[in-house]
C-alpha positions as semicolon CSV with decimal commas, in nm:
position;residue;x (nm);y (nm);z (nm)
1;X;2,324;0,530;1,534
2;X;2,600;0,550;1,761
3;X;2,553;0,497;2,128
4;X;2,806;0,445;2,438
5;X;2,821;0,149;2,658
6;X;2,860;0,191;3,037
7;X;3,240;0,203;2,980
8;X;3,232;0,446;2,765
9;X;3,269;0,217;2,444
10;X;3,102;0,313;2,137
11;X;2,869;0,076;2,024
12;X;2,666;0,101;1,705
13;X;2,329;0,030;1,733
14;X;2,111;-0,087;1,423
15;X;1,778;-0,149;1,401
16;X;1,521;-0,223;1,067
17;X;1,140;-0,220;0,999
18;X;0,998;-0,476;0,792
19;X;0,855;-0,500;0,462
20;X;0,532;-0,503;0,408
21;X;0,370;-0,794;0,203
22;X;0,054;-0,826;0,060
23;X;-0,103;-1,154;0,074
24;X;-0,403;-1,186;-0,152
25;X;-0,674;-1,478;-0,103
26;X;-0,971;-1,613;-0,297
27;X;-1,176;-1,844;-0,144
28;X;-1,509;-2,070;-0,292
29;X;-1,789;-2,071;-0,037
30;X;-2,095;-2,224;-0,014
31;X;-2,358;-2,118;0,241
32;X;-2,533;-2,404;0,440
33;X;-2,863;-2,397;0,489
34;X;-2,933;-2,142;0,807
35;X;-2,636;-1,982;0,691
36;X;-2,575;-1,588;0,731
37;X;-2,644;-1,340;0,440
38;X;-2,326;-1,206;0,541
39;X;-2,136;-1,502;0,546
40;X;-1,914;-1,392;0,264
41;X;-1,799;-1,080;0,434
42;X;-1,749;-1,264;0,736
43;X;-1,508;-1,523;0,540
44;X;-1,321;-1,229;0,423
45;X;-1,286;-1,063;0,741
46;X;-1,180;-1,385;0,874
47;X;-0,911;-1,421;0,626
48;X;-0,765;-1,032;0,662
49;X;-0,803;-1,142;1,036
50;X;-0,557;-1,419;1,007
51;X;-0,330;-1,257;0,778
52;X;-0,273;-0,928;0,968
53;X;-0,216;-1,155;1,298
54;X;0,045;-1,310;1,194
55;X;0,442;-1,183;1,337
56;X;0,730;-1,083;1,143
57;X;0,849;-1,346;0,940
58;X;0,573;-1,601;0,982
59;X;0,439;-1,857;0,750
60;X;0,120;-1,836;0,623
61;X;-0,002;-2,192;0,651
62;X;-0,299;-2,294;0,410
63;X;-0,429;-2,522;0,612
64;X;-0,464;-2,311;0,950
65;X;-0,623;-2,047;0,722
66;X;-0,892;-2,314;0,622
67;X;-0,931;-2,399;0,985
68;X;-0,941;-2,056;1,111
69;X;-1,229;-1,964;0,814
70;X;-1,399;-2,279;0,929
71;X;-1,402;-2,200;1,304
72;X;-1,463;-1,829;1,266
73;X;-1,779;-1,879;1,024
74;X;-2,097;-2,104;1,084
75;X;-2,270;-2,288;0,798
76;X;-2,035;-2,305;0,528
77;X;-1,795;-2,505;0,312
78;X;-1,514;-2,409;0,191
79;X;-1,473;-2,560;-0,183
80;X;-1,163;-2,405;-0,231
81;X;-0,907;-2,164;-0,119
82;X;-0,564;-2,007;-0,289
83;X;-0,334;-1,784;-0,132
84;X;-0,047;-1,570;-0,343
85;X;0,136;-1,266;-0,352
86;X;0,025;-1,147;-0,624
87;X;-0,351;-1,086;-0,743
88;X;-0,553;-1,400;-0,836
89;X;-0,373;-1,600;-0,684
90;X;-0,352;-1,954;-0,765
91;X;-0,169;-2,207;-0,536
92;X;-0,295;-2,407;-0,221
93;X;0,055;-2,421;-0,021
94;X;0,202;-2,239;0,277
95;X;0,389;-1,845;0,221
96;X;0,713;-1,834;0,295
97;X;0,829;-1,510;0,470
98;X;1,134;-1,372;0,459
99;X;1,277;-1,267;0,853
100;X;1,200;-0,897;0,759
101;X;0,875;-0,923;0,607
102;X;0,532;-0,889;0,755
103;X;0,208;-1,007;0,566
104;X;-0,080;-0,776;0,546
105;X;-0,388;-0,843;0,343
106;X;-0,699;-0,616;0,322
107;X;-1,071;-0,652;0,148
108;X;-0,913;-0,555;-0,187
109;X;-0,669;-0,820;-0,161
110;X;-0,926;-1,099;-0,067
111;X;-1,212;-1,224;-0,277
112;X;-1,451;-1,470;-0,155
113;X;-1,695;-1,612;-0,406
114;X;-2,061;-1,785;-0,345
115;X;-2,077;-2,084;-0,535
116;X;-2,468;-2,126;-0,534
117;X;-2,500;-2,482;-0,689
């Protein structure tokens, strides 16, 4: 919208909100001996955590995901861990976002699964 400098100039001023983009995650657990009951919730709260903290345009870097799981939850390993945009997703690399988009994930978007054996 249009606005005036302090000479009087107009000057347009443009501004844009960015896209929302859902990241979806599946991770492979096992619980450790000691290990929380909840320790599958707390994986996926850990991964919504990350997701959602990220800024405009940001990266979503496998690897500090796997750290941040691993720091944020106590007695586990992590057997495996795939990040996408769309459901069920598939790959272990880093998301590229675009300079307008913001990642969002949420507990329908990220499944955590307790291997047992």
């Amino acid at each position: 919208f249009p606005s005036h400098d302090t000479q009087g100039y107009p000057k347009n001023i443009k501004f844009s909100r960015p896209t929302d983009t859902s990241i979806y995650v599946t991770v492979g657990i096992k619980r450790l001996k000691g290990s929380s009951n909840e320790a599958s919730s707390h994986v996926q709260s850990a991964c919504i955590d990350y997701v959602n903290n990220t800024k405009i345009g940001d990266t979503i870097v496998w690897s500090e995901l796997m750290s941040y799981i691993a720091a944020k939850v106590d007695l586990i390993s992590i057997k495996y861990l795939y990040l996408g945009r769309a459901a069920n997703p598939t790959a272990t690399g880093d998301i590229e976002l675009t300079s307008v988009e913001k990642a969002v994930a949420n507990t329908t978007g990220v499944t955590v699964n307790v291997i047992t054996q």
